[in-house]
XYZ file of C-alpha atoms in Angstrom:
492
model
C 24.852 14.167 27.995
C 22.038 13.340 30.391
C 21.569 9.703 31.267
C 17.881 10.211 30.528
C 16.796 10.324 26.915
C 14.228 12.449 25.067
C 10.565 11.606 25.353
C 8.641 12.637 22.248
C 4.928 13.290 22.697
C 2.320 12.599 20.030
C 3.050 13.942 16.588
C 6.390 15.274 17.776
C 7.754 11.841 16.822
C 6.805 12.505 13.215
C 7.520 16.198 12.893
C 10.652 16.509 14.995
C 12.288 13.121 14.545
C 15.297 14.322 12.584
C 15.649 17.315 14.864
C 15.692 15.122 17.974
C 18.746 13.057 17.221
C 20.526 15.774 15.239
C 20.259 18.129 18.204
C 21.432 15.394 20.563
C 24.512 14.843 18.466
C 25.146 18.543 17.921
C 25.102 19.194 21.654
C 28.215 17.102 22.083
C 31.069 15.591 20.143
C 30.016 12.264 21.589
C 28.689 9.741 19.105
C 25.554 7.739 19.817
C 25.869 4.061 18.981
C 22.133 3.313 18.893
C 19.020 5.460 19.203
C 15.708 3.557 19.461
C 12.301 5.086 18.765
C 9.029 3.434 19.759
C 6.092 3.585 17.367
C 2.616 2.213 18.185
C 1.824 1.280 14.580
C 5.135 -0.273 13.604
C 5.019 -0.990 9.896
C 4.841 2.020 7.587
C 5.892 0.188 4.447
C 9.101 -0.468 2.551
C 11.055 2.808 2.936
C 11.604 3.515 -0.756
C 9.935 6.543 -2.387
C 7.213 4.330 -3.867
C 7.079 1.652 -1.188
C 6.290 3.598 1.977
C 2.785 4.190 3.245
C 1.866 7.809 2.232
C 1.589 9.226 5.730
C 4.012 11.215 7.883
C 5.726 8.254 9.605
C 6.130 6.432 6.299
C 7.627 9.540 4.727
C 10.067 9.957 7.619
C 11.247 6.344 7.245
C 11.960 7.043 3.576
C 13.466 10.518 4.070
C 16.244 9.103 6.228
C 17.535 7.460 3.038
C 16.437 9.833 0.252
C 17.013 13.556 0.236
C 15.224 16.544 -1.316
C 16.469 19.731 -2.941
C 15.470 21.809 0.088
C 14.751 20.921 3.727
C 13.197 22.839 6.597
C 14.197 23.316 10.213
C 12.601 25.260 13.051
C 13.759 28.553 11.494
C 12.643 28.007 7.913
C 14.017 26.613 4.638
C 17.594 25.341 4.575
C 19.778 23.984 1.761
C 19.779 20.242 1.172
C 20.824 18.893 -2.238
C 20.486 22.451 -3.543
C 22.888 24.984 -2.021
C 20.816 27.935 -3.268
C 17.807 28.715 -5.455
C 16.073 31.667 -7.071
C 12.717 32.330 -8.771
C 12.780 33.536 -12.387
C 9.228 34.284 -13.594
C 7.479 30.875 -13.451
C 10.691 28.865 -13.053
C 13.074 28.008 -10.221
C 16.822 27.663 -10.732
C 18.654 25.418 -8.241
C 22.422 25.404 -7.726
C 23.279 21.855 -6.643
C 25.937 20.517 -4.301
C 29.052 19.149 -5.921
C 30.053 16.845 -3.055
C 26.908 14.684 -2.836
C 27.112 11.043 -3.864
C 24.615 8.231 -4.038
C 25.103 5.586 -1.392
C 26.564 3.214 -4.014
C 29.310 5.769 -4.765
C 27.871 7.178 -8.001
C 28.017 10.998 -8.312
C 24.890 13.130 -8.052
C 24.233 15.548 -10.947
C 21.476 17.737 -12.368
C 20.503 14.848 -14.632
C 19.167 12.995 -11.579
C 16.834 15.902 -10.819
C 15.613 16.116 -14.427
C 15.085 12.361 -14.442
C 13.104 12.521 -11.181
C 10.733 15.171 -12.561
C 10.184 13.214 -15.787
C 9.831 9.889 -13.978
C 7.235 11.179 -11.515
C 5.098 12.429 -14.392
C 4.819 8.840 -15.597
C 4.873 7.315 -12.098
C 3.294 9.899 -9.759
C 4.783 10.145 -6.292
C 1.744 10.089 -3.963
C 2.678 13.127 -1.853
C 3.715 15.543 -4.633
C 1.537 16.442 -7.620
C 3.271 15.841 -10.984
C 1.083 18.538 -12.576
C 2.970 21.392 -10.921
C 6.196 21.204 -12.952
C 5.940 21.627 -16.707
C 9.489 20.519 -17.434
C 13.023 20.317 -16.054
C 16.275 21.341 -17.741
C 19.880 20.694 -16.728
C 21.751 23.950 -17.431
C 25.008 22.219 -16.537
C 26.077 19.314 -14.315
C 25.178 21.186 -11.134
C 22.465 23.640 -12.157
C 18.870 22.681 -12.882
C 15.887 24.778 -13.929
C 12.336 23.691 -13.124
C 9.606 25.323 -15.231
C 6.230 25.581 -13.490
C 2.807 25.366 -15.102
C 1.920 28.650 -13.421
C 2.314 30.485 -10.158
C 2.419 28.136 -7.177
C 3.149 29.802 -3.846
C 4.145 26.711 -1.815
C 6.507 25.272 -4.451
C 9.621 25.311 -2.234
C 7.880 23.573 0.657
C 5.557 21.201 -1.163
C 7.737 20.209 -4.138
C 11.403 21.154 -3.687
C 11.203 20.290 0.008
C 9.090 17.154 -0.346
C 9.964 15.290 -3.560
C 12.697 12.649 -3.002
C 15.336 12.780 -5.727
C 15.833 9.431 -7.479
C 19.045 7.919 -8.869
C 18.692 7.851 -12.641
C 21.214 5.013 -12.995
C 18.901 2.736 -10.992
C 15.307 3.852 -11.542
C 15.613 4.391 -15.313
C 15.161 0.655 -15.724
C 12.246 0.315 -13.267
C 8.837 0.050 -14.918
C 6.776 -0.447 -11.740
C 8.423 1.365 -8.805
C 5.736 0.286 -6.313
C 6.854 -3.328 -6.818
C 10.574 -2.500 -6.834
C 11.522 -3.936 -3.444
C 15.138 -4.873 -4.083
C 18.073 -3.498 -2.105
C 18.901 -1.161 -5.019
C 15.543 0.554 -4.533
C 16.971 2.022 -1.315
C 19.967 3.749 -2.900
C 19.633 7.334 -1.757
C 21.785 10.258 -0.662
C 20.372 10.737 2.830
C 22.151 10.425 6.183
C 21.227 6.758 6.733
C 21.130 3.409 4.952
C 18.648 0.665 5.740
C 20.156 -2.421 7.361
C 17.020 -4.374 8.220
C 13.265 -4.090 7.749
C 10.759 -6.536 9.223
C 7.237 -5.832 8.004
C 5.632 -8.400 10.333
C 7.363 -7.036 13.430
C 7.130 -3.402 12.328
C 10.850 -2.787 12.905
C 13.412 -0.738 10.977
C 17.180 -0.571 11.533
C 19.319 2.103 9.871
C 23.047 2.764 9.950
C 24.850 6.046 9.316
C 26.052 6.856 5.799
C 29.557 8.100 6.569
C 29.945 9.869 3.207
C 26.823 11.963 3.690
C 27.395 15.388 2.128
C 26.700 17.222 5.415
C 29.119 15.004 7.309
C 28.857 11.596 8.930
C 25.898 11.424 11.362
C 26.833 11.245 15.050
C 24.025 8.701 15.540
C 25.557 5.486 14.196
C 22.442 3.326 14.252
C 18.797 4.329 14.352
C 16.062 1.831 15.156
C 12.261 1.924 15.113
C 10.379 -0.699 17.111
C 6.682 -1.358 17.601
C 5.529 -0.546 21.141
C 1.940 0.225 22.108
C 1.128 3.585 23.672
C 0.193 1.802 26.878
C 3.606 0.105 27.148
C 5.686 3.063 25.940
C 6.307 4.638 29.343
C 7.485 1.332 30.791
C 9.768 0.790 27.782
C 11.337 4.208 28.380
C 11.867 3.570 32.083
C 13.446 0.178 31.388
C 15.776 1.723 28.818
C 14.387 -0.392 25.971
C 13.655 2.722 23.874
C 14.991 6.270 23.804
C 11.934 8.168 22.494
C 8.249 7.360 22.462
C 4.698 8.611 22.361
C 3.106 8.156 25.781
C -0.411 8.688 27.168
C -0.771 12.272 28.440
C -1.133 11.230 32.070
C 2.360 9.674 31.967
C 4.147 12.791 30.729
C 4.468 14.653 34.027
C 5.666 11.580 35.923
C 8.330 10.907 33.315
C 9.386 14.550 33.396
C 9.832 14.349 37.155
C 11.846 11.148 36.660
C 14.350 13.071 34.558
C 13.169 12.442 31.011
C 12.995 15.313 28.526
C 9.430 16.066 27.422
C 9.354 17.573 23.930
C 6.591 20.085 23.336
C 5.631 21.510 19.990
C 2.974 23.614 18.306
C -0.534 22.325 17.658
C 0.138 20.856 14.227
C -1.575 17.507 14.808
C -5.312 17.069 14.603
C -7.884 14.435 15.471
C -11.144 14.704 13.580
C -14.418 12.929 13.200
C -14.944 12.057 9.545
C -18.470 11.624 8.242
C -19.624 9.900 5.053
C -21.507 12.860 3.572
C -22.384 10.836 0.467
C -24.613 8.514 2.462
C -28.006 9.117 4.085
C -28.750 10.427 6.644
C -25.246 11.982 6.829
C -25.750 13.668 3.451
C -28.068 16.201 5.116
C -26.056 19.096 6.599
C -28.530 19.415 9.485
C -27.850 15.828 10.516
C -24.106 16.403 10.465
C -24.551 19.546 12.530
C -26.596 17.590 15.069
C -23.648 15.208 15.442
C -21.229 18.019 16.198
C -23.488 19.828 18.643
C -23.646 16.531 20.578
C -19.842 16.343 21.052
C -18.209 18.116 24.011
C -14.755 18.782 22.607
C -13.445 20.542 25.700
C -14.272 17.434 27.719
C -12.291 15.391 25.190
C -9.243 17.621 25.623
C -9.539 17.618 29.401
C -10.186 13.902 29.826
C -8.618 12.052 26.901
C -5.616 14.342 26.503
C -5.362 15.460 30.143
C -5.175 19.023 28.879
C -2.278 18.331 26.467
C -4.065 19.928 23.546
C -6.618 22.545 22.557
C -10.034 22.484 20.914
C -9.636 22.543 17.157
C -11.099 25.132 14.836
C -13.733 23.924 12.357
C -11.536 25.703 9.817
C -8.952 22.945 10.485
C -6.061 25.269 11.343
C -5.360 25.442 15.081
C -6.403 28.579 16.964
C -2.760 29.433 17.678
C -1.907 29.243 13.965
C -1.444 32.723 12.442
C -3.587 31.642 9.482
C -6.562 30.492 11.557
C -9.723 32.499 10.880
C -11.319 33.148 14.302
C -14.669 34.030 12.735
C -15.711 30.567 11.558
C -18.663 28.819 13.171
C -17.560 26.813 16.197
C -20.387 24.306 16.870
C -20.110 24.619 20.637
C -21.454 21.749 22.725
C -25.255 22.025 22.646
C -27.084 18.673 22.894
C -30.450 20.452 23.053
C -29.784 22.047 19.660
C -28.751 18.618 18.336
C -32.122 17.245 19.418
C -33.969 20.129 17.743
C -32.200 19.470 14.434
C -33.037 15.765 14.584
C -36.705 16.571 15.266
C -36.696 18.863 12.206
C -35.543 15.834 10.229
C -38.451 13.717 11.456
C -36.771 11.828 14.322
C -38.523 11.285 17.628
C -37.024 10.295 20.980
C -38.179 6.778 21.945
C -36.520 5.891 25.217
C -32.739 6.344 25.004
C -32.420 6.718 21.244
C -33.956 8.755 18.474
C -36.002 6.724 15.985
C -37.529 7.284 12.574
C -40.136 5.028 10.975
C -39.651 2.656 13.881
C -35.901 2.272 13.349
C -33.315 3.483 15.897
C -30.798 6.093 14.825
C -27.815 3.732 14.621
C -24.347 4.159 13.130
C -20.854 2.644 13.205
C -17.670 4.556 14.028
C -14.254 3.291 12.922
C -11.399 3.744 15.400
C -7.783 2.638 15.671
C -5.725 1.826 18.758
C -4.440 5.420 18.773
C -7.924 6.902 19.008
C -9.841 4.289 21.010
C -10.043 6.443 24.138
C -11.439 9.392 22.224
C -13.778 7.046 20.358
C -15.210 5.630 23.586
C -15.877 9.100 24.960
C -17.467 10.363 21.724
C -19.664 7.277 21.672
C -20.830 8.038 25.231
C -21.547 11.666 24.361
C -23.482 10.797 21.207
C -25.501 8.144 23.012
C -26.403 10.604 25.784
C -27.974 12.762 23.081
C -29.801 9.836 21.454
C -27.517 8.444 18.737
C -26.866 4.690 18.896
C -23.169 4.125 18.105
C -21.148 0.946 17.593
C -17.344 1.137 17.641
C -15.301 -0.937 15.216
C -11.567 -1.126 15.929
C -9.100 -1.824 13.116
C -5.654 -0.774 11.980
C -5.067 2.565 10.284
C -4.520 1.093 6.831
C -7.839 -0.772 6.917
C -9.628 2.343 8.167
C -8.071 4.518 5.471
C -9.085 1.997 2.819
C -12.727 2.006 3.954
C -12.810 5.814 4.061
C -11.216 5.991 0.613
C -13.947 3.714 -0.772
C -16.737 5.606 1.076
C -17.586 2.376 2.906
C -18.168 3.797 6.408
C -20.484 5.916 8.558
C -18.132 7.712 10.961
C -14.367 7.410 11.457
C -11.787 8.971 13.745
C -8.578 10.051 12.048
C -5.439 11.680 13.420
C -2.654 13.256 11.383
C -0.094 16.024 11.427
C 0.821 18.595 8.811
C -1.480 21.401 9.955
C 1.454 23.669 10.714
C 2.817 23.389 7.187
C 1.907 25.556 4.226
C -1.863 26.209 3.979
C -1.804 24.225 0.752
C -2.655 21.347 3.107
C -6.261 22.613 3.002
C -6.458 21.754 -0.699
C -5.337 18.207 0.033
C -7.729 17.709 2.924
C -10.791 19.250 1.292
C -10.161 18.704 -2.405
C -8.693 15.808 -4.326
C -5.508 15.368 -2.343
C -5.839 12.579 0.203
C -8.331 9.787 -0.444
C -8.177 8.718 3.209
C -9.944 11.952 4.210
C -13.702 12.146 4.040
C -14.182 15.657 2.636
C -13.225 15.416 -1.055
C -15.934 17.958 -1.637
C -15.690 18.419 -5.403
C -19.209 19.722 -6.069
C -18.852 23.244 -4.701
C -17.201 25.332 -7.397
C -16.769 28.404 -5.196
C -14.735 26.444 -2.668
C -12.570 24.773 -5.276
C -11.939 28.099 -7.029
C -10.804 29.582 -3.701
C -8.472 26.641 -3.087
C -6.958 27.073 -6.552
C -6.511 30.836 -6.145
C -5.002 30.434 -2.668
C -2.096 28.243 -3.819
C -1.485 30.470 -6.872
C -1.339 33.755 -4.977
C 2.267 34.914 -4.505
C 1.459 37.981 -2.389
C 1.508 36.808 1.287
C -1.100 39.298 2.531
C -3.569 38.542 -0.239
C -2.932 34.837 0.191
C -3.817 35.050 3.892
C -7.110 36.727 2.932
C -7.870 33.848 0.582
C -7.053 31.280 3.292
C -9.530 33.126 5.550
C -12.167 32.900 2.813
C -11.529 29.177 2.355
C -12.180 28.506 6.036
C -15.439 30.498 5.978
C -16.604 28.938 2.726
C -16.093 25.418 4.082
C -18.866 26.050 6.576
C -21.093 28.785 5.150
C -21.486 27.634 1.557
C -21.039 23.919 1.068
C -21.012 22.838 4.714
C -18.155 20.535 3.868
C -16.241 21.203 7.073
C -18.856 19.457 9.218
C -17.864 16.350 7.274
C -14.412 16.568 8.823
C -15.044 18.134 12.193
C -11.812 18.494 14.163
C -11.779 17.434 17.777
C -8.598 18.100 19.800
C -5.880 19.863 17.859
C -2.359 19.343 19.023
C -2.959 15.868 20.370
C -0.399 15.343 23.137
C 1.627 18.432 22.336
C 1.454 21.739 24.139
């Protein structure tokens, strides 16, 4: 094994975390005593199914302890707690493993799966809709049948591969799982057990579960520590951490120094969210003026040092097979932005546009992750005539303000864009409250989103995904509310 350790860039930390240390261990019979991962945010919540923060890093922290029926690697779906599965009309039958045990030694059976489905109907798990499964039936101790409420194309990925299975013998007595923060709440069947969690410091320490049904992990202890992006490269060079997100300009130097630079597809996205329920942002022409004033290629070149690509207004990256290349692009055109503002009654008075004697002023929320992009967007908008104030806060505070519609503009970064296109329903419809779209008023768009996830024919489903991306812009203009900036972040 190389003396240098992997360097994970951007969202690769979230999407490839399990793959990183599993591949390291698989490459050799050597065990790894401790593997340390730097994270700029730190705390992602108590790593129980109901205690973690409902974002990718929070889910990863939890998924190290709790397992799902199905998992996914770089080649597609792979067995997890279910060894095999088959679709029978509107129901899935799963054949379960007989050698899996809960980390307290209790056996795993089909009753745990049935209990999980029933329990999440009463206590919804934030990342999986309880409406999708009508009922669950244990056919025997190791066979379970899940009856769906109708056709749902991404069921394996978005339910069987995402819903953590709960231990009935523990959670059956828990009335409020969000407040269940005892050690028992972390009794899972995954490859690791939690040893220590420090919310204030943003640290997590896991140890291998030696009776894991796929075999004892070669990584004996796994640790997450809070390290800012600016300090990550130095922490790697000093040997304080083994994997980290680093600023793009540091990647090549670290590669030359012998570190492995992990590169992935463009599944992460940074977008400018706009409060389209608030004037003047409620006018589509005003939102369009904002986007014409942003030079996204300059953002990729300068902020990301070329480690990314311009995003599609249809949200899916241009190198995604499902991306519709025919959607409007809103290329950089500050003159057109000025024309739109003049149509709305604004006049240029010195540096800024004004209306009724008041400057065109707005606030943009940013986090430490997106401050550099925020500064550059502010400069670009102000060159066109928008007066912008930046407000820096942590991601949880930003998400809360966006959820409550208490903001003007906000930068938001997340992964998941390389997953099933069902993600479009969550980003545009009622899925994630920390996204600004939530465009419920346009019936055509919502009908398309519903038909897309119900369509089982892959070719017809791709056509519907194309229509969704066009409709977002042409009909309801909801996509300008969530204009992507650089897709891929620091991944190539």
